[in-house]
Amino acid sequence: MALLTFDDVHNYADAPSTAVFRQPLINKVDEQAPTGVTIVKDFFTGPTVRGYTFDGPCYDKL
C-alpha cells in the first residue's frame, strides 16, 4: 500500500463524491507503542462507503 501524504487526505478541491476521504483504519490500545496504539487493520474502504454517492452534507438530506 502506498503511503498517503497530507495532500492525499486533505484535498477537497474535487467533486464531493470523489474528494471526501473514505478510508478509516482500526487501532488497538498498546501501552508499549510510542503513540499508545498499534494498527490492527490498515487504511481500507468498505463496501458500503465504496458504493455511496456523496453529493453533499448529510444534514442537508434531513
PDB file of N, CA, C and O in Angstrom:
ATOM      1  N   MET A   1       0.839  -1.179   0.000  1.00  0.00           N
ATOM      2  CA  MET A   1       0.000   0.000   0.000  1.00  0.00           C
ATOM      3  C   MET A   1       0.885   1.244   0.000  1.00  0.00           C
ATOM      4  O   MET A   1       1.855   1.322   0.736  1.00  0.00           O
ATOM      5  N   ALA A   2       0.527   2.230  -0.788  1.00  0.00           N
ATOM      6  CA  ALA A   2       1.299   3.467  -0.867  1.00  0.00           C
ATOM      7  C   ALA A   2       1.063   4.319   0.370  1.00  0.00           C
ATOM      8  O   ALA A   2      -0.031   4.339   0.931  1.00  0.00           O
ATOM      9  N   LEU A   3       2.083   5.013   0.797  1.00  0.00           N
ATOM     10  CA  LEU A   3       1.980   5.910   1.930  1.00  0.00           C
ATOM     11  C   LEU A   3       1.194   7.139   1.513  1.00  0.00           C
ATOM     12  O   LEU A   3       1.479   7.755   0.481  1.00  0.00           O
ATOM     13  N   LEU A   4       0.181   7.502   2.294  1.00  0.00           N
ATOM     14  CA  LEU A   4      -0.627   8.671   1.992  1.00  0.00           C
ATOM     15  C   LEU A   4       0.065   9.921   2.502  1.00  0.00           C
ATOM     16  O   LEU A   4       0.669   9.920   3.568  1.00  0.00           O
ATOM     17  N   THR A   5      -0.038  10.991   1.745  1.00  0.00           N
ATOM     18  CA  THR A   5       0.541  12.262   2.156  1.00  0.00           C
ATOM     19  C   THR A   5      -0.557  13.162   2.695  1.00  0.00           C
ATOM     20  O   THR A   5      -1.754  12.875   2.565  1.00  0.00           O
ATOM     21  N   PHE A   6      -0.164  14.280   3.292  1.00  0.00           N
ATOM     22  CA  PHE A   6      -1.125  15.264   3.789  1.00  0.00           C
ATOM     23  C   PHE A   6      -2.052  15.709   2.666  1.00  0.00           C
ATOM     24  O   PHE A   6      -3.252  15.833   2.855  1.00  0.00           O
ATOM     25  N   ASP A   7      -1.497  15.941   1.481  1.00  0.00           N
ATOM     26  CA  ASP A   7      -2.302  16.391   0.347  1.00  0.00           C
ATOM     27  C   ASP A   7      -3.302  15.334  -0.104  1.00  0.00           C
ATOM     28  O   ASP A   7      -4.393  15.665  -0.563  1.00  0.00           O
ATOM     29  N   ASP A   8      -2.961  14.052   0.047  1.00  0.00           N
ATOM     30  CA  ASP A   8      -3.880  12.984  -0.346  1.00  0.00           C
ATOM     31  C   ASP A   8      -5.161  13.022   0.477  1.00  0.00           C
ATOM     32  O   ASP A   8      -6.248  12.769  -0.034  1.00  0.00           O
ATOM     33  N   VAL A   9      -5.054  13.305   1.753  1.00  0.00           N
ATOM     34  CA  VAL A   9      -6.223  13.239   2.634  1.00  0.00           C
ATOM     35  C   VAL A   9      -6.855  14.591   2.909  1.00  0.00           C
ATOM     36  O   VAL A   9      -7.896  14.658   3.536  1.00  0.00           O
ATOM     37  N   HIS A  10      -6.254  15.673   2.428  1.00  0.00           N
ATOM     38  CA  HIS A  10      -6.808  16.996   2.674  1.00  0.00           C
ATOM     39  C   HIS A  10      -7.066  17.774   1.386  1.00  0.00           C
ATOM     40  O   HIS A  10      -7.066  18.988   1.382  1.00  0.00           O
ATOM     41  N   ASN A  11      -7.285  17.087   0.285  1.00  0.00           N
ATOM     42  CA  ASN A  11      -7.582  17.749  -0.980  1.00  0.00           C
ATOM     43  C   ASN A  11      -9.086  17.672  -1.221  1.00  0.00           C
ATOM     44  O   ASN A  11      -9.612  16.640  -1.602  1.00  0.00           O
ATOM     45  N   TYR A  12      -9.780  18.776  -0.968  1.00  0.00           N
ATOM     46  CA  TYR A  12     -11.238  18.809  -1.132  1.00  0.00           C
ATOM     47  C   TYR A  12     -11.643  19.599  -2.373  1.00  0.00           C
ATOM     48  O   TYR A  12     -12.758  20.059  -2.485  1.00  0.00           O
ATOM     49  N   ALA A  13     -10.717  19.775  -3.320  1.00  0.00           N
ATOM     50  CA  ALA A  13     -10.966  20.605  -4.489  1.00  0.00           C
ATOM     51  C   ALA A  13     -11.838  19.920  -5.534  1.00  0.00           C
ATOM     52  O   ALA A  13     -12.382  20.575  -6.401  1.00  0.00           O
ATOM     53  N   ASP A  14     -11.993  18.616  -5.468  1.00  0.00           N
ATOM     54  CA  ASP A  14     -12.757  17.876  -6.467  1.00  0.00           C
ATOM     55  C   ASP A  14     -14.241  17.864  -6.087  1.00  0.00           C
ATOM     56  O   ASP A  14     -14.668  18.471  -5.114  1.00  0.00           O
ATOM     57  N   ALA A  15     -15.036  17.140  -6.839  1.00  0.00           N
ATOM     58  CA  ALA A  15     -16.457  16.981  -6.534  1.00  0.00           C
ATOM     59  C   ALA A  15     -16.605  16.267  -5.188  1.00  0.00           C
ATOM     60  O   ALA A  15     -15.748  15.468  -4.805  1.00  0.00           O
ATOM     61  N   PRO A  16     -17.684  16.523  -4.433  1.00  0.00           N
ATOM     62  CA  PRO A  16     -17.838  15.916  -3.106  1.00  0.00           C
ATOM     63  C   PRO A  16     -17.679  14.401  -3.091  1.00  0.00           C
ATOM     64  O   PRO A  16     -17.067  13.848  -2.184  1.00  0.00           O
ATOM     65  N   SER A  17     -18.200  13.704  -4.068  1.00  0.00           N
ATOM     66  CA  SER A  17     -18.157  12.245  -4.038  1.00  0.00           C
ATOM     67  C   SER A  17     -16.761  11.684  -4.259  1.00  0.00           C
ATOM     68  O   SER A  17     -16.460  10.577  -3.846  1.00  0.00           O
ATOM     69  N   THR A  18     -15.878  12.456  -4.897  1.00  0.00           N
ATOM     70  CA  THR A  18     -14.524  11.969  -5.116  1.00  0.00           C
ATOM     71  C   THR A  18     -13.518  12.603  -4.162  1.00  0.00           C
ATOM     72  O   THR A  18     -12.447  12.042  -3.933  1.00  0.00           O
ATOM     73  N   ALA A  19     -13.825  13.767  -3.586  1.00  0.00           N
ATOM     74  CA  ALA A  19     -12.885  14.465  -2.719  1.00  0.00           C
ATOM     75  C   ALA A  19     -12.935  14.005  -1.263  1.00  0.00           C
ATOM     76  O   ALA A  19     -11.975  14.166  -0.538  1.00  0.00           O
ATOM     77  N   VAL A  20     -14.049  13.446  -0.846  1.00  0.00           N
ATOM     78  CA  VAL A  20     -14.180  13.045   0.561  1.00  0.00           C
ATOM     79  C   VAL A  20     -13.263  11.858   0.866  1.00  0.00           C
ATOM     80  O   VAL A  20     -13.102  10.953   0.059  1.00  0.00           O
ATOM     81  N   PHE A  21     -12.632  11.898   2.027  1.00  0.00           N
ATOM     82  CA  PHE A  21     -11.734  10.820   2.435  1.00  0.00           C
ATOM     83  C   PHE A  21     -12.568   9.696   3.033  1.00  0.00           C
ATOM     84  O   PHE A  21     -13.345   9.908   3.955  1.00  0.00           O
ATOM     85  N   ARG A  22     -12.436   8.466   2.530  1.00  0.00           N
ATOM     86  CA  ARG A  22     -13.294   7.347   2.920  1.00  0.00           C
ATOM     87  C   ARG A  22     -12.521   6.175   3.503  1.00  0.00           C
ATOM     88  O   ARG A  22     -13.021   5.060   3.513  1.00  0.00           O
ATOM     89  N   GLN A  23     -11.318   6.368   3.969  1.00  0.00           N
ATOM     90  CA  GLN A  23     -10.521   5.233   4.410  1.00  0.00           C
ATOM     91  C   GLN A  23     -10.159   5.323   5.892  1.00  0.00           C
ATOM     92  O   GLN A  23      -9.226   6.018   6.255  1.00  0.00           O
ATOM     93  N   PRO A  24     -10.887   4.616   6.740  1.00  0.00           N
ATOM     94  CA  PRO A  24     -10.503   4.580   8.148  1.00  0.00           C
ATOM     95  C   PRO A  24      -9.410   3.539   8.371  1.00  0.00           C
ATOM     96  O   PRO A  24      -9.066   2.765   7.481  1.00  0.00           O
ATOM     97  N   LEU A  25      -8.864   3.534   9.548  1.00  0.00           N
ATOM     98  CA  LEU A  25      -8.021   2.426   9.970  1.00  0.00           C
ATOM     99  C   LEU A  25      -8.446   2.052  11.374  1.00  0.00           C
ATOM    100  O   LEU A  25      -9.083   2.824  12.065  1.00  0.00           O
ATOM    101  N   ILE A  26      -8.141   0.838  11.780  1.00  0.00           N
ATOM    102  CA  ILE A  26      -8.563   0.344  13.088  1.00  0.00           C
ATOM    103  C   ILE A  26      -7.319   0.137  13.940  1.00  0.00           C
ATOM    104  O   ILE A  26      -6.366  -0.518  13.522  1.00  0.00           O
ATOM    105  N   ASN A  27      -7.344   0.722  15.139  1.00  0.00           N
ATOM    106  CA  ASN A  27      -6.230   0.628  16.071  1.00  0.00           C
ATOM    107  C   ASN A  27      -6.651  -0.119  17.329  1.00  0.00           C
ATOM    108  O   ASN A  27      -7.839  -0.268  17.604  1.00  0.00           O
ATOM    109  N   LYS A  28      -5.655  -0.543  18.100  1.00  0.00           N
ATOM    110  CA  LYS A  28      -5.912  -1.103  19.424  1.00  0.00           C
ATOM    111  C   LYS A  28      -4.942  -0.438  20.399  1.00  0.00           C
ATOM    112  O   LYS A  28      -3.866   0.022  20.026  1.00  0.00           O
ATOM    113  N   VAL A  29      -5.362  -0.375  21.653  1.00  0.00           N
ATOM    114  CA  VAL A  29      -4.514   0.203  22.680  1.00  0.00           C
ATOM    115  C   VAL A  29      -3.273  -0.656  22.848  1.00  0.00           C
ATOM    116  O   VAL A  29      -3.352  -1.877  22.903  1.00  0.00           O
ATOM    117  N   ASP A  30      -2.125   0.012  22.894  1.00  0.00           N
ATOM    118  CA  ASP A  30      -0.851  -0.674  23.073  1.00  0.00           C
ATOM    119  C   ASP A  30       0.050   0.235  23.899  1.00  0.00           C
ATOM    120  O   ASP A  30       0.589   1.221  23.399  1.00  0.00           O
ATOM    121  N   GLU A  31       0.178  -0.074  25.173  1.00  0.00           N
ATOM    122  CA  GLU A  31       0.955   0.779  26.075  1.00  0.00           C
ATOM    123  C   GLU A  31       2.429   0.837  25.701  1.00  0.00           C
ATOM    124  O   GLU A  31       3.130   1.761  26.108  1.00  0.00           O
ATOM    125  N   GLN A  32       2.921  -0.114  24.938  1.00  0.00           N
ATOM    126  CA  GLN A  32       4.331  -0.146  24.532  1.00  0.00           C
ATOM    127  C   GLN A  32       4.603   0.710  23.292  1.00  0.00           C
ATOM    128  O   GLN A  32       5.745   1.065  23.025  1.00  0.00           O
ATOM    129  N   ALA A  33       3.572   1.040  22.544  1.00  0.00           N
ATOM    130  CA  ALA A  33       3.741   1.825  21.312  1.00  0.00           C
ATOM    131  C   ALA A  33       3.944   3.306  21.641  1.00  0.00           C
ATOM    132  O   ALA A  33       3.345   3.809  22.595  1.00  0.00           O
ATOM    133  N   PRO A  34       4.762   3.999  20.882  1.00  0.00           N
ATOM    134  CA  PRO A  34       5.014   5.421  21.140  1.00  0.00           C
ATOM    135  C   PRO A  34       3.751   6.280  21.129  1.00  0.00           C
ATOM    136  O   PRO A  34       3.650   7.253  21.862  1.00  0.00           O
ATOM    137  N   THR A  35       2.789   5.917  20.281  1.00  0.00           N
ATOM    138  CA  THR A  35       1.543   6.693  20.192  1.00  0.00           C
ATOM    139  C   THR A  35       0.451   6.167  21.106  1.00  0.00           C
ATOM    140  O   THR A  35      -0.612   6.759  21.207  1.00  0.00           O
ATOM    141  N   GLY A  36       0.690   5.008  21.752  1.00  0.00           N
ATOM    142  CA  GLY A  36      -0.314   4.410  22.623  1.00  0.00           C
ATOM    143  C   GLY A  36      -1.261   3.473  21.907  1.00  0.00           C
ATOM    144  O   GLY A  36      -2.131   2.878  22.525  1.00  0.00           O
ATOM    145  N   VAL A  37      -1.110   3.344  20.592  1.00  0.00           N
ATOM    146  CA  VAL A  37      -1.943   2.433  19.807  1.00  0.00           C
ATOM    147  C   VAL A  37      -1.099   1.761  18.733  1.00  0.00           C
ATOM    148  O   VAL A  37      -0.075   2.288  18.316  1.00  0.00           O
ATOM    149  N   THR A  38      -1.555   0.594  18.277  1.00  0.00           N
ATOM    150  CA  THR A  38      -0.964  -0.047  17.103  1.00  0.00           C
ATOM    151  C   THR A  38      -2.084  -0.333  16.113  1.00  0.00           C
ATOM    152  O   THR A  38      -3.241  -0.511  16.485  1.00  0.00           O
ATOM    153  N   ILE A  39      -1.719  -0.370  14.846  1.00  0.00           N
ATOM    154  CA  ILE A  39      -2.693  -0.587  13.781  1.00  0.00           C
ATOM    155  C   ILE A  39      -3.072  -2.064  13.723  1.00  0.00           C
ATOM    156  O   ILE A  39      -2.215  -2.927  13.637  1.00  0.00           O
ATOM    157  N   VAL A  40      -4.375  -2.331  13.771  1.00  0.00           N
ATOM    158  CA  VAL A  40      -4.896  -3.683  13.613  1.00  0.00           C
ATOM    159  C   VAL A  40      -5.247  -3.927  12.149  1.00  0.00           C
ATOM    160  O   VAL A  40      -4.965  -4.974  11.587  1.00  0.00           O
ATOM    161  N   LYS A  41      -5.902  -2.943  11.524  1.00  0.00           N
ATOM    162  CA  LYS A  41      -6.251  -3.022  10.100  1.00  0.00           C
ATOM    163  C   LYS A  41      -5.892  -1.685   9.472  1.00  0.00           C
ATOM    164  O   LYS A  41      -6.386  -0.645   9.901  1.00  0.00           O
ATOM    165  N   ASP A  42      -5.023  -1.719   8.469  1.00  0.00           N
ATOM    166  CA  ASP A  42      -4.557  -0.507   7.811  1.00  0.00           C
ATOM    167  C   ASP A  42      -5.687   0.132   6.996  1.00  0.00           C
ATOM    168  O   ASP A  42      -6.777  -0.417   6.883  1.00  0.00           O
ATOM    169  N   PHE A  43      -5.423   1.296   6.410  1.00  0.00           N
ATOM    170  CA  PHE A  43      -6.429   2.012   5.632  1.00  0.00           C
ATOM    171  C   PHE A  43      -7.179   1.069   4.684  1.00  0.00           C
ATOM    172  O   PHE A  43      -6.574   0.265   3.991  1.00  0.00           O
ATOM    173  N   PHE A  44      -8.511   1.187   4.680  1.00  0.00           N
ATOM    174  CA  PHE A  44      -9.343   0.362   3.812  1.00  0.00           C
ATOM    175  C   PHE A  44     -10.616   1.119   3.483  1.00  0.00           C
ATOM    176  O   PHE A  44     -10.982   2.067   4.169  1.00  0.00           O
ATOM    177  N   THR A  45     -11.289   0.698   2.428  1.00  0.00           N
ATOM    178  CA  THR A  45     -12.586   1.243   2.051  1.00  0.00           C
ATOM    179  C   THR A  45     -13.575   0.090   2.014  1.00  0.00           C
ATOM    180  O   THR A  45     -13.418  -0.839   1.228  1.00  0.00           O
ATOM    181  N   GLY A  46     -14.580   0.156   2.862  1.00  0.00           N
ATOM    182  CA  GLY A  46     -15.580  -0.903   2.933  1.00  0.00           C
ATOM    183  C   GLY A  46     -16.602  -0.791   1.819  1.00  0.00           C
ATOM    184  O   GLY A  46     -16.705   0.228   1.129  1.00  0.00           O
ATOM    185  N   PRO A  47     -17.405  -1.841   1.623  1.00  0.00           N
ATOM    186  CA  PRO A  47     -18.358  -1.863   0.515  1.00  0.00           C
ATOM    187  C   PRO A  47     -19.477  -0.831   0.635  1.00  0.00           C
ATOM    188  O   PRO A  47     -19.941  -0.310  -0.377  1.00  0.00           O
ATOM    189  N   THR A  48     -19.889  -0.499   1.841  1.00  0.00           N
ATOM    190  CA  THR A  48     -20.974   0.475   1.999  1.00  0.00           C
ATOM    191  C   THR A  48     -20.540   1.855   1.537  1.00  0.00           C
ATOM    192  O   THR A  48     -21.210   2.491   0.728  1.00  0.00           O
ATOM    193  N   VAL A  49     -19.405   2.315   2.016  1.00  0.00           N
ATOM    194  CA  VAL A  49     -18.936   3.639   1.635  1.00  0.00           C
ATOM    195  C   VAL A  49     -18.452   3.660   0.184  1.00  0.00           C
ATOM    196  O   VAL A  49     -18.590   4.668  -0.505  1.00  0.00           O
ATOM    197  N   ARG A  50     -17.916   2.564  -0.294  1.00  0.00           N
ATOM    198  CA  ARG A  50     -17.457   2.491  -1.690  1.00  0.00           C
ATOM    199  C   ARG A  50     -18.620   2.720  -2.649  1.00  0.00           C
ATOM    200  O   ARG A  50     -18.471   3.365  -3.686  1.00  0.00           O
ATOM    201  N   GLY A  51     -19.802   2.227  -2.301  1.00  0.00           N
ATOM    202  CA  GLY A  51     -20.950   2.352  -3.189  1.00  0.00           C
ATOM    203  C   GLY A  51     -21.805   3.579  -2.952  1.00  0.00           C
ATOM    204  O   GLY A  51     -22.778   3.808  -3.661  1.00  0.00           O
ATOM    205  N   TYR A  52     -21.461   4.403  -1.964  1.00  0.00           N
ATOM    206  CA  TYR A  52     -22.269   5.572  -1.621  1.00  0.00           C
ATOM    207  C   TYR A  52     -21.860   6.778  -2.450  1.00  0.00           C
ATOM    208  O   TYR A  52     -20.679   7.076  -2.597  1.00  0.00           O
ATOM    209  N   THR A  53     -22.837   7.467  -3.010  1.00  0.00           N
ATOM    210  CA  THR A  53     -22.571   8.698  -3.742  1.00  0.00           C
ATOM    211  C   THR A  53     -22.730   9.865  -2.792  1.00  0.00           C
ATOM    212  O   THR A  53     -23.833  10.182  -2.361  1.00  0.00           O
ATOM    213  N   PHE A  54     -21.622  10.470  -2.434  1.00  0.00           N
ATOM    214  CA  PHE A  54     -21.636  11.614  -1.526  1.00  0.00           C
ATOM    215  C   PHE A  54     -21.867  12.861  -2.351  1.00  0.00           C
ATOM    216  O   PHE A  54     -21.024  13.299  -3.116  1.00  0.00           O
ATOM    217  N   ASP A  55     -23.055  13.445  -2.201  1.00  0.00           N
ATOM    218  CA  ASP A  55     -23.383  14.613  -3.008  1.00  0.00           C
ATOM    219  C   ASP A  55     -23.663  15.850  -2.166  1.00  0.00           C
ATOM    220  O   ASP A  55     -24.209  16.821  -2.643  1.00  0.00           O
ATOM    221  N   GLY A  56     -23.295  15.794  -0.915  1.00  0.00           N
ATOM    222  CA  GLY A  56     -23.461  16.948  -0.033  1.00  0.00           C
ATOM    223  C   GLY A  56     -23.515  16.499   1.409  1.00  0.00           C
ATOM    224  O   GLY A  56     -23.513  15.309   1.714  1.00  0.00           O
ATOM    225  N   PRO A  57     -23.578  17.445   2.327  1.00  0.00           N
ATOM    226  CA  PRO A  57     -23.617  17.111   3.748  1.00  0.00           C
ATOM    227  C   PRO A  57     -24.865  16.316   4.116  1.00  0.00           C
ATOM    228  O   PRO A  57     -25.938  16.541   3.557  1.00  0.00           O
ATOM    229  N   CYS A  58     -24.723  15.422   5.067  1.00  0.00           N
ATOM    230  CA  CYS A  58     -25.851  14.577   5.464  1.00  0.00           C
ATOM    231  C   CYS A  58     -26.982  15.399   6.070  1.00  0.00           C
ATOM    232  O   CYS A  58     -28.150  15.063   5.919  1.00  0.00           O
ATOM    233  N   TYR A  59     -26.664  16.511   6.747  1.00  0.00           N
ATOM    234  CA  TYR A  59     -27.729  17.314   7.367  1.00  0.00           C
ATOM    235  C   TYR A  59     -28.618  17.966   6.319  1.00  0.00           C
ATOM    236  O   TYR A  59     -29.755  18.333   6.605  1.00  0.00           O
ATOM    237  N   ASP A  60     -28.144  18.104   5.091  1.00  0.00           N
ATOM    238  CA  ASP A  60     -28.993  18.641   4.026  1.00  0.00           C
ATOM    239  C   ASP A  60     -30.047  17.634   3.592  1.00  0.00           C
ATOM    240  O   ASP A  60     -31.021  18.010   2.942  1.00  0.00           O
ATOM    241  N   LYS A  61     -29.851  16.366   3.935  1.00  0.00           N
ATOM    242  CA  LYS A  61     -30.796  15.327   3.497  1.00  0.00           C
ATOM    243  C   LYS A  61     -31.902  15.068   4.524  1.00  0.00           C
ATOM    244  O   LYS A  61     -32.760  14.240   4.295  1.00  0.00           O
ATOM    245  N   LEU A  62     -31.843  15.750   5.658  1.00  0.00           N
ATOM    246  CA  LEU A  62     -32.864  15.548   6.706  1.00  0.00           C
ATOM    247  C   LEU A  62     -34.139  16.264   6.373  1.00  0.00           C
ATOM    248  O   LEU A  62     -34.212  17.207   5.696  1.00  0.00           O
TER     249      LEU A  62
END
